[in-house]
Short mmCIF file of C-alpha atoms and ligand atoms in Angstrom, two decimals:
data_model
loop_
_atom_site.label_atom_id
_atom_site.label_comp_id
_atom_site.label_asym_id
_atom_site.label_seq_id
_atom_site.Cartn_x
_atom_site.Cartn_y
_atom_site.Cartn_z
CA MET A 6 -15.18 17.45 4.32
CA GLU A 7 -15.65 15.24 0.50
CA LYS A 8 -17.32 13.33 -1.40
CA ILE A 9 -17.12 11.33 -4.73
CA VAL A 10 -20.61 11.34 -6.57
CA ILE A 11 -21.26 8.05 -9.57
CA GLU A 12 -23.72 8.37 -12.28
CA GLY A 13 -22.97 4.32 -13.20
CA LYS A 14 -23.20 2.28 -15.78
CA LYS A 15 -20.87 3.99 -18.17
CA LYS A 16 -18.62 1.52 -20.66
CA LEU A 17 -14.66 3.07 -20.15
CA SER A 18 -12.29 3.49 -22.57
CA GLY A 19 -9.00 5.12 -23.01
CA GLU A 20 -5.78 5.45 -21.14
CA VAL A 21 -4.85 6.17 -17.75
CA ASN A 22 -1.63 6.11 -16.08
CA VAL A 23 -0.80 4.54 -12.99
CA GLY A 24 1.56 6.65 -10.59
CA GLY A 25 4.54 6.03 -8.42
CA ALA A 26 4.09 2.91 -5.56
CA LYS A 27 2.48 4.62 -2.17
CA ASN A 28 4.35 1.18 -0.55
CA ALA A 29 7.41 1.00 -2.15
CA VAL A 30 8.09 5.64 -1.32
CA LEU A 31 6.96 5.56 2.16
CA PRO A 32 9.75 2.68 3.21
CA ILE A 33 12.29 5.01 0.69
CA ILE A 34 11.60 8.14 2.35
CA ALA A 35 12.33 6.73 5.73
CA ALA A 36 15.09 5.24 4.05
CA CYS A 37 16.77 9.36 3.91
CA ILE A 38 16.73 8.86 7.87
CA LEU A 39 19.82 6.99 6.70
CA ASN A 40 22.32 9.22 6.08
CA ASP A 41 23.46 13.03 6.12
CA GLY A 42 22.39 13.88 2.46
CA GLU A 43 20.45 15.94 0.16
CA ASN A 44 17.83 12.79 -1.42
CA THR A 45 15.88 13.32 -4.69
CA ILE A 46 13.37 10.84 -5.47
CA SER A 47 11.40 10.90 -8.10
CA ASN A 48 7.76 9.47 -9.36
CA VAL A 49 6.69 10.22 -5.84
CA PRO A 50 2.44 10.52 -5.91
CA ASP A 51 1.04 13.09 -4.16
CA LEU A 52 -0.73 10.87 -1.32
CA ALA A 53 -2.10 12.71 1.81
CA ASP A 54 0.31 9.47 3.49
CA VAL A 55 3.71 11.13 1.57
CA ARG A 56 2.87 13.94 3.34
CA THR A 57 2.30 12.58 6.59
CA MET A 58 5.26 11.23 5.94
CA MET A 59 7.33 14.04 5.07
CA LYS A 60 5.47 15.80 8.04
CA LEU A 61 7.23 12.48 10.26
CA LEU A 62 10.78 13.45 8.84
CA GLU A 63 10.25 17.27 9.33
CA THR A 64 8.81 16.84 12.95
CA LEU A 65 12.48 15.20 13.38
CA GLY A 66 14.54 17.61 11.80
CA ALA A 67 14.95 16.77 8.35
CA LYS A 68 13.55 19.71 5.68
CA CYS A 69 11.64 17.90 2.83
CA GLU A 70 10.26 19.82 0.27
CA TYR A 71 7.90 18.26 -2.83
CA ALA A 72 6.30 19.61 -6.03
CA ASP A 73 5.02 17.99 -9.79
CA GLY A 74 6.04 14.29 -8.27
CA GLU A 75 9.91 14.84 -6.83
CA LEU A 76 10.56 14.58 -4.01
CA PHE A 77 13.76 16.58 -2.08
CA VAL A 78 14.81 15.52 1.40
CA ASN A 79 17.67 17.15 3.10
CA SER A 80 18.57 15.10 6.08
CA LYS A 81 21.32 16.76 7.20
CA THR A 82 19.42 18.26 9.52
CA ILE A 83 17.60 15.40 11.55
CA ASP A 84 18.13 15.62 15.55
CA ARG A 85 15.45 14.18 17.34
CA TYR A 86 14.38 10.47 17.29
CA LYS A 87 11.45 10.52 18.40
CA ALA A 88 7.81 9.76 16.17
CA PRO A 89 5.03 11.45 18.18
CA TYR A 90 2.00 9.89 18.40
CA ASP A 91 -0.07 12.60 16.24
CA LEU A 92 1.29 11.76 13.56
CA VAL A 93 1.57 7.66 13.59
CA LYS A 94 -1.97 7.31 14.34
CA THR A 95 -2.65 8.75 11.37
CA MET A 96 -0.91 6.33 9.63
CA ARG A 97 0.53 2.96 10.28
CA ALA A 98 3.81 3.05 7.94
CA SER A 99 5.19 5.67 10.47
CA VAL A 100 6.42 3.07 11.85
CA LEU A 101 8.87 2.43 8.98
CA VAL A 102 11.14 5.33 10.95
CA LEU A 103 11.48 2.36 13.98
CA GLY A 104 14.49 1.07 12.61
CA PRO A 105 16.64 3.97 11.18
CA LEU A 106 16.02 5.95 14.14
CA VAL A 107 18.25 3.40 15.41
CA ALA A 108 20.55 2.81 13.13
CA ARG A 109 21.05 6.95 13.02
CA PHE A 110 21.15 7.45 16.72
CA LYS A 111 21.35 4.47 18.69
CA LYS A 112 18.12 5.19 20.27
CA ALA A 113 14.59 5.96 18.84
CA GLU A 114 11.22 6.29 20.88
CA VAL A 115 8.12 5.85 18.28
CA SER A 116 4.09 5.78 18.63
CA LEU A 117 3.07 2.65 18.70
CA PRO A 118 0.77 2.85 16.19
CA GLY A 119 -2.23 1.08 17.28
CA GLY A 120 -5.32 -1.39 15.21
CA CYS A 121 -6.87 0.84 11.84
CA ALA A 122 -10.31 -0.81 10.59
CA ILE A 123 -8.68 -4.12 8.87
CA GLY A 124 -7.00 -5.33 12.13
CA GLU A 125 -5.17 -5.05 14.95
CA ARG A 126 -1.61 -4.98 13.03
CA PRO A 127 0.79 -5.62 15.52
CA ILE A 128 5.08 -5.07 15.92
CA ASP A 129 5.80 -8.38 17.63
CA GLN A 130 7.83 -9.12 14.93
CA HIS A 131 9.63 -5.54 13.95
CA ILE A 132 10.55 -5.44 17.97
CA LYS A 133 12.12 -9.81 17.65
CA GLY A 134 14.72 -8.43 14.79
CA LEU A 135 14.94 -5.24 17.13
CA ARG A 136 16.18 -6.82 19.52
CA ILE A 137 17.98 -9.90 17.96
CA LEU A 138 20.48 -7.02 15.63
CA GLY A 139 21.24 -5.99 19.85
CA ALA A 140 18.79 -3.53 20.29
CA SER A 141 16.95 -3.21 24.10
CA VAL A 142 12.77 -2.28 23.47
CA GLN A 143 10.92 -1.61 26.30
CA LEU A 144 6.79 -0.94 25.29
CA GLU A 145 5.81 1.96 28.03
CA ASP A 146 3.39 4.29 27.30
CA GLY A 147 1.90 3.46 24.37
CA TYR A 148 5.34 4.28 22.38
CA VAL A 149 8.30 0.99 21.70
CA SER A 150 11.35 2.67 23.08
CA ALA A 151 14.63 1.04 21.71
CA ALA A 152 18.28 1.53 22.82
CA ALA A 153 21.54 -0.22 21.91
CA GLU A 154 25.11 0.35 22.39
CA LYS A 155 25.98 -2.18 20.04
CA LEU A 156 23.72 -3.33 16.70
CA GLU A 157 25.37 -6.60 15.44
CA GLY A 158 24.34 -8.14 12.61
CA THR A 159 23.08 -11.83 12.78
CA THR A 160 19.87 -14.03 11.63
CA VAL A 161 16.71 -13.03 11.70
CA PRO A 162 14.41 -15.47 11.04
CA PHE A 163 10.84 -14.07 10.78
CA ASP A 164 7.74 -16.57 12.45
CA LEU A 165 5.59 -15.09 8.96
CA SER A 166 5.95 -13.23 6.23
CA THR A 167 5.75 -8.94 7.43
CA VAL A 168 6.14 -5.69 4.59
CA THR A 169 7.37 -3.18 6.71
CA GLY A 170 8.65 -5.99 9.15
CA THR A 171 11.58 -6.72 6.70
CA GLU A 172 11.51 -3.19 5.57
CA ASN A 173 12.90 -2.33 8.76
CA ILE A 174 14.78 -4.95 9.77
CA MET A 175 16.73 -4.15 6.62
CA LEU A 176 16.94 -0.72 6.92
CA LEU A 177 18.59 -1.28 10.75
CA ALA A 178 21.15 -3.90 9.29
CA SER A 179 22.55 -1.34 6.13
CA LEU A 180 24.52 -0.12 9.36
CA SER A 181 25.04 -2.15 11.64
CA GLU A 182 28.54 -4.34 12.22
CA GLY A 183 28.59 -7.72 9.75
CA GLU A 184 26.31 -9.07 7.69
CA THR A 185 22.62 -9.74 8.80
CA VAL A 186 20.16 -12.52 6.93
CA ILE A 187 16.58 -12.34 6.93
CA LEU A 188 14.54 -15.59 6.78
CA ASN A 189 11.33 -15.87 5.56
CA ALA A 190 11.44 -12.01 4.49
CA ALA A 191 8.47 -10.09 2.87
CA CYS A 192 8.97 -11.02 -1.07
CA GLU A 193 6.98 -8.14 -2.29
CA PRO A 194 7.56 -5.86 -5.25
CA GLU A 195 8.06 -2.75 -2.99
CA VAL A 196 10.66 -4.11 -0.54
CA VAL A 197 12.91 -4.19 -3.79
CA ASP A 198 12.06 -1.08 -4.74
CA LEU A 199 14.10 -0.49 -0.96
CA ALA A 200 16.22 -2.48 -1.42
CA ASN A 201 17.52 -1.04 -5.05
CA ALA A 202 16.82 2.49 -3.28
CA LEU A 203 19.33 1.13 -0.18
CA ASN A 204 21.81 -0.11 -2.43
CA LEU A 205 21.92 2.96 -4.38
CA MET A 206 23.02 4.99 -1.18
CA GLY A 207 25.98 2.19 -0.23
CA ALA A 208 24.35 -0.23 1.12
CA LYS A 209 25.13 -3.72 0.35
CA ILE A 210 21.68 -5.51 0.08
CA GLU A 211 20.85 -9.17 -1.48
CA GLY A 212 18.35 -11.33 -2.52
CA ALA A 213 15.30 -8.86 -1.86
CA GLY A 214 12.21 -10.27 -3.99
CA THR A 215 13.46 -14.07 -2.40
CA ASP A 216 12.51 -14.57 1.07
CA ILE A 217 15.83 -15.13 1.94
CA ILE A 218 17.64 -10.99 2.03
CA THR A 219 21.69 -11.15 2.93
CA ILE A 220 21.94 -7.05 4.48
CA THR A 221 26.17 -6.60 4.77
CA GLY A 222 26.35 -3.91 7.01
CA VAL A 223 28.34 -0.63 5.85
CA SER A 224 29.53 2.15 8.63
CA SER A 225 27.61 5.47 6.41
CA LEU A 226 25.11 5.55 3.76
CA GLY A 227 25.15 8.28 0.51
CA PRO A 228 22.19 10.73 -0.33
CA LEU A 229 19.68 9.11 -3.15
CA ARG A 230 20.39 11.11 -6.20
CA ASP A 231 16.92 11.29 -8.21
CA TYR A 232 15.28 8.10 -7.80
CA ARG A 233 12.40 6.30 -9.59
CA VAL A 234 9.78 5.32 -7.35
CA MET A 235 8.08 1.78 -9.00
CA PRO A 236 5.30 1.84 -10.47
CA ASP A 237 1.45 1.26 -8.46
CA ARG A 238 0.77 -1.98 -9.10
CA ILE A 239 -2.13 -1.91 -6.32
CA GLU A 240 -3.41 1.17 -8.35
CA ALA A 241 -2.97 -0.73 -11.71
CA GLY A 242 -4.80 -3.60 -10.23
CA THR A 243 -7.64 -1.56 -9.57
CA LEU A 244 -7.83 0.59 -12.41
CA MET A 245 -7.90 -2.64 -14.81
CA ILE A 246 -11.21 -4.11 -12.02
CA ALA A 247 -12.70 -0.77 -13.63
CA GLY A 248 -11.42 -1.92 -17.20
CA ALA A 249 -13.14 -5.34 -16.28
CA LEU A 250 -16.60 -3.95 -15.76
CA ASN A 251 -19.23 -2.20 -17.79
CA GLU A 252 -17.75 -4.44 -21.04
CA SER A 253 -15.45 -1.14 -21.15
CA ASP A 254 -12.01 -1.51 -22.37
CA LEU A 255 -9.09 0.37 -21.13
CA VAL A 256 -4.79 1.21 -21.57
CA ILE A 257 -3.22 1.06 -18.22
CA LYS A 258 0.29 2.37 -18.61
CA ASP A 259 2.97 2.62 -17.05
CA CYS A 260 2.63 -0.51 -14.48
CA ARG A 261 5.15 -3.64 -14.40
CA PHE A 262 2.60 -6.57 -15.76
CA GLU A 263 5.85 -8.95 -13.64
CA HIS A 264 3.81 -7.56 -10.63
CA LEU A 265 0.44 -8.26 -11.52
CA GLY A 266 0.26 -11.98 -12.12
CA ALA A 267 -2.07 -13.10 -9.49
CA LEU A 268 -4.43 -10.96 -10.47
CA THR A 269 -4.18 -11.09 -14.00
CA GLY A 270 -4.25 -14.89 -13.43
CA LYS A 271 -7.64 -14.86 -11.85
CA LEU A 272 -9.35 -11.93 -14.14
CA LEU A 273 -8.50 -14.18 -17.54
CA GLN A 274 -10.50 -16.69 -15.52
CA THR A 275 -14.01 -14.14 -15.06
CA GLY A 276 -13.29 -14.09 -19.14
CA THR A 277 -11.52 -10.37 -18.33
CA GLU A 278 -9.20 -10.05 -21.72
CA ILE A 279 -6.04 -9.13 -20.84
CA GLU A 280 -2.93 -7.80 -23.31
CA LYS A 281 0.52 -6.97 -22.15
CA ASN A 282 2.20 -4.67 -24.36
CA GLY A 283 5.25 -3.59 -22.98
CA ASP A 284 4.70 -0.88 -20.09
CA SER A 285 0.80 -1.22 -20.59
CA ILE A 286 -1.41 -3.44 -19.99
CA ARG A 287 -5.06 -3.58 -22.43
CA VAL A 288 -7.78 -4.41 -20.48
CA ARG A 289 -11.63 -5.52 -21.69
CA GLY A 290 -14.36 -6.04 -19.67
CA SER A 291 -16.93 -9.07 -20.80
CA GLY A 292 -20.53 -9.67 -21.12
CA GLU A 293 -20.66 -12.66 -19.01
CA ILE A 294 -18.55 -12.62 -15.84
CA ARG A 295 -17.61 -15.95 -14.93
CA SER A 296 -17.18 -16.26 -11.08
CA ILE A 297 -14.38 -17.70 -9.23
CA ASP A 298 -12.59 -17.76 -5.89
CA PHE A 299 -9.90 -16.79 -4.70
CA SER A 300 -7.67 -16.22 -1.88
CA THR A 301 -5.51 -13.52 -0.51
CA LEU A 302 -1.70 -14.48 0.53
CA PRO A 303 2.07 -13.02 0.46
CA TYR A 304 3.52 -11.96 -2.48
CA PRO A 305 3.53 -13.59 -5.98
CA GLY A 306 0.07 -14.74 -4.36
CA PHE A 307 -3.22 -12.58 -4.75
CA PRO A 308 -2.59 -9.28 -2.60
CA THR A 309 -4.80 -8.57 0.56
CA ASP A 310 -5.14 -5.19 -0.82
CA MET A 311 -6.78 -6.06 -4.03
CA GLN A 312 -9.10 -8.33 -2.29
CA ALA A 313 -12.33 -5.29 -1.88
CA GLN A 314 -11.67 -4.56 -5.78
CA MET A 315 -11.67 -7.93 -7.22
CA MET A 316 -15.01 -8.34 -5.16
CA ILE A 317 -17.04 -5.80 -7.14
CA LEU A 318 -16.76 -7.84 -9.75
CA MET A 319 -17.67 -10.79 -8.47
CA CYS A 320 -21.34 -8.72 -6.95
CA VAL A 321 -22.06 -8.73 -10.58
CA ALA A 322 -20.77 -12.12 -12.24
CA ASP A 323 -22.24 -15.25 -13.21
CA GLY A 324 -22.76 -17.21 -10.48
CA MET A 325 -21.00 -17.91 -6.67
CA SER A 326 -17.35 -16.95 -5.62
CA VAL A 327 -16.20 -17.92 -2.51
CA ILE A 328 -13.33 -15.51 -1.11
CA THR A 329 -10.62 -15.77 1.72
CA GLU A 330 -9.14 -13.60 3.64
CA ASN A 331 -5.61 -15.07 4.79
CA ILE A 332 -3.48 -11.51 5.70
CA PHE A 333 -5.99 -9.10 8.05
CA PRO A 334 -9.09 -11.41 8.45
CA GLN A 335 -11.51 -8.72 9.21
CA ARG A 336 -10.83 -6.92 5.93
CA PHE A 337 -14.30 -7.44 5.25
CA MET A 338 -15.72 -3.86 6.18
CA HIS A 339 -16.65 -2.40 2.40
CA THR A 340 -19.37 -5.47 2.40
CA ALA A 341 -22.25 -4.45 5.01
CA GLU A 342 -22.08 -1.08 1.88
CA LEU A 343 -22.37 -3.84 -0.58
CA ARG A 344 -24.89 -4.90 0.77
CA ARG A 345 -26.45 -1.53 0.74
CA MET A 346 -26.36 -1.89 -2.98
CA GLY A 347 -27.71 -4.69 -3.78
CA ALA A 348 -25.43 -7.29 -3.41
CA ASP A 349 -25.36 -10.65 -2.08
CA ILE A 350 -22.58 -11.13 0.16
CA LYS A 351 -22.01 -13.47 3.50
CA LEU A 352 -19.10 -13.65 6.17
CA VAL A 353 -18.33 -16.82 7.00
CA GLY A 354 -15.27 -16.70 9.40
CA ASN A 355 -12.16 -15.33 7.38
CA SER A 356 -14.18 -15.91 4.15
CA ALA A 357 -16.83 -14.02 2.30
CA VAL A 358 -19.49 -16.22 0.01
CA VAL A 359 -20.59 -13.79 -3.03
CA ARG A 360 -23.96 -14.58 -5.03
CA GLY A 361 -23.50 -12.74 -8.03
CA VAL A 362 -26.43 -10.72 -9.00
CA ALA A 363 -28.07 -9.01 -11.85
CA GLU A 364 -27.53 -5.40 -11.36
CA ILE A 365 -26.43 -3.55 -7.23
CA ARG A 366 -28.03 0.01 -7.41
CA GLY A 367 -26.62 3.26 -6.50
CA ALA A 368 -26.75 4.44 -2.93
CA PRO A 369 -25.12 6.63 -0.42
CA ILE A 370 -22.33 4.46 1.03
CA MET A 371 -19.52 5.19 3.02
CA ALA A 372 -15.35 4.51 3.22
CA SER A 373 -13.52 3.03 6.55
CA ASP A 374 -10.39 2.31 5.01
CA LEU A 375 -8.55 3.25 2.18
CA ARG A 376 -8.71 -0.11 -0.62
CA ALA A 377 -12.68 -0.88 1.34
CA SER A 378 -13.56 2.79 -0.33
CA ALA A 379 -11.12 1.72 -3.43
CA SER A 380 -14.47 -0.61 -3.92
CA LEU A 381 -16.20 1.34 -3.08
CA VAL A 382 -15.69 3.76 -6.43
CA LEU A 383 -15.72 0.95 -8.37
CA ALA A 384 -19.07 -0.34 -6.50
CA GLY A 385 -20.21 3.54 -8.36
CA LEU A 386 -19.09 2.68 -11.79
CA CYS A 387 -21.55 -0.95 -11.99
CA GLY A 388 -24.15 0.21 -10.23
CA THR A 389 -28.03 1.71 -11.86
CA GLY A 390 -28.13 5.03 -11.30
CA ARG A 391 -26.47 7.33 -8.37
CA THR A 392 -23.21 6.72 -5.63
CA GLU A 393 -22.61 9.03 -3.17
CA VAL A 394 -18.99 7.82 -1.62
CA SER A 395 -18.77 9.72 1.99
CA ARG A 396 -14.99 9.69 3.88
CA ILE A 397 -12.58 9.56 1.03
CA TYR A 398 -10.41 10.84 3.06
CA HIS A 399 -9.51 7.34 3.58
CA LEU A 400 -9.39 7.71 -0.67
CA ASP A 401 -7.23 9.88 -0.88
CA ARG A 402 -4.15 8.28 1.55
CA GLY A 403 -3.59 6.10 -0.90
CA TYR A 404 -5.33 7.51 -4.96
CA GLU A 405 -3.57 10.24 -6.74
CA LYS A 406 -6.62 12.06 -8.08
CA LEU A 407 -8.52 8.60 -9.07
CA ASP A 408 -12.02 9.64 -9.82
CA GLU A 409 -9.87 12.27 -12.55
CA LYS A 410 -8.71 9.96 -14.08
CA LEU A 411 -11.58 7.27 -14.18
CA ARG A 412 -13.77 10.44 -15.50
CA SER A 413 -11.00 11.10 -18.20
CA VAL A 414 -11.71 7.97 -19.67
CA GLY A 415 -15.66 8.18 -19.61
CA ALA A 416 -16.78 7.70 -16.36
CA GLY A 417 -20.04 9.45 -14.79
CA ILE A 418 -17.92 10.89 -11.35
CA TRP A 419 -17.19 13.74 -9.80
CA ARG A 420 -16.44 15.41 -6.23
CA GLU A 421 -18.02 17.43 -4.35
CA LYS A 422 -18.94 18.82 -0.54
CA GLU A 423 -20.40 16.49 2.10
C1 EPZ B 29 1.81 -3.58 3.98
O1 EPZ B 29 1.19 -3.85 5.48
C2 EPZ B 29 1.22 -2.83 3.13
N1 EPZ B 29 1.84 -1.41 3.73
C3 EPZ B 29 -0.18 -2.63 3.27
O2 EPZ B 29 -0.87 -2.25 2.30
C4 EPZ B 29 -1.14 -4.78 3.07
O3 EPZ B 29 -1.35 -4.27 2.64
C5 EPZ B 29 0.29 -5.15 3.60
O4 EPZ B 29 1.65 -5.12 3.88
C6 EPZ B 29 0.54 -7.02 3.63
O5 EPZ B 29 0.76 -6.83 1.22
C7 EPZ B 29 2.77 -0.39 3.28
O6 EPZ B 29 3.29 -1.37 2.75
C8 EPZ B 29 3.05 0.70 3.93
P1 EPZ B 29 2.46 -7.30 7.21
P2 EPZ B 29 1.66 -3.86 6.09
O7 EPZ B 29 3.07 -7.24 7.92
O8 EPZ B 29 3.71 -4.21 6.56
C9 EPZ B 29 0.97 -9.36 10.65
C10 EPZ B 29 -2.82 -0.71 1.73
O9 EPZ B 29 -3.88 -0.38 1.91
N2 EPZ B 29 1.82 -9.30 11.58
O10 EPZ B 29 3.07 -7.32 5.71
O11 EPZ B 29 1.45 -3.86 8.29
C11 EPZ B 29 -0.28 -8.46 9.94
O12 EPZ B 29 -1.00 -8.18 11.48
C12 EPZ B 29 -1.42 -1.31 2.38
O13 EPZ B 29 -1.93 0.25 1.15
C13 EPZ B 29 2.07 -9.52 12.91
O14 EPZ B 29 1.18 -10.30 13.34
O15 EPZ B 29 1.24 -5.47 6.54
C14 EPZ B 29 -0.82 -9.12 8.79
O16 EPZ B 29 -2.13 -10.01 9.66
C15 EPZ B 29 -2.74 -1.68 4.06
N3 EPZ B 29 3.09 -8.88 13.27
C16 EPZ B 29 0.49 -10.24 8.82
O17 EPZ B 29 1.15 -10.16 9.52
C17 EPZ B 29 3.68 -8.34 12.62
O18 EPZ B 29 4.98 -8.19 13.58
C18 EPZ B 29 0.80 -9.26 7.19
O19 EPZ B 29 1.09 -7.71 7.63
C19 EPZ B 29 3.53 -7.77 11.48
C20 EPZ B 29 2.86 -8.80 10.74
#
């Protein structure tokens, strides 16, 4: 296993590029199950989760090849509809093959993903949508078993905004008969990217990006030809926080400013300077970081995937910040590690009260989940002295070479064997 070592307090400056979005490419790979062709997808980040989704499709019979950001998926040979536990347990997003498998085979057996560090993460809304469209669904021996004689479009009212739930039903409804209307759909940009890819395959989806999505089913879908995945707004946001620390000055390239409104607004309130230049964002950290409150919400609200990273900035701000996590109430695993560095954080229900301190000190700390591990790297950047982050396989699930990107703009950061 590897660890990341950081000598903190260095002022970063220069340009970093953002890669393709993990949470967009995963459902787009799953969408290849819906056709029988040779799909090519570009701007695909080299992430553990992408490799896992490729392995999952290969388990189902597909042929996948990946090189230099280009992913090739031949879904003609897919002939199995069972997604095994040993793969699904490593990545919850595996649940995204459920809808496409039912659409292709009229049946599916997908292992229940189980909980993870950030919470129990049920899939009741996914199952509700499957049943409304005509599938019978049983939960037995840790698997979701679904079967359908006929899939008929109708209205699918979600009880809450769920990203992969919306995506699963969009995928299934694309090949169901008639019109499906999803009410209370998730509005995340990744949902829009999936809808764009599906429409290029020949699907008829309108309203993606709003809370009402209409899908008119078609009889078959063609392959994706060189679809370019959207930039990863969470990687971009993580790099923006790096630019806000240590009075750094970073230009973050290949990102979409319009996906980062909530984060940008909060960063401006802390005194961080932000300048948009086309598909780049320049971030300059201020000497005086002001404490602010924020709450995570579904898009376009403040993203839960940026909560841990923004907390780092609040740990070294000038006052008290109340951070409320409304999406995954247990998503505070990083706070215990930050306290080891001298951060002043008190958990109260689903909020964290953070009192800024003059300095946090480097220490050996341990990653627990993907975004927490990114926040621990950021903590190392602004911690005095040496920080060692262990279990960084969590980081490699969702960030491609984050340490190399930070080193290229002046961070004292490298990998060592554990
Ligand atoms: C997606 O997860 C993302 N993952 C997550 O990113 C992200 O944090 C999350 O959306 C919220 O934005 C992918 O897109 C692969 P949800 P998802 O369904 O779809 C509850 C990362 O770090 N819920 O939108 O699993 C759920 O418990 C990952 O990249 C139900 O109750 O999240 C949560 O409280 C972490 N029943 C809330 O809804 C359901 O059937 C939102 O979850 C589904 C969800």
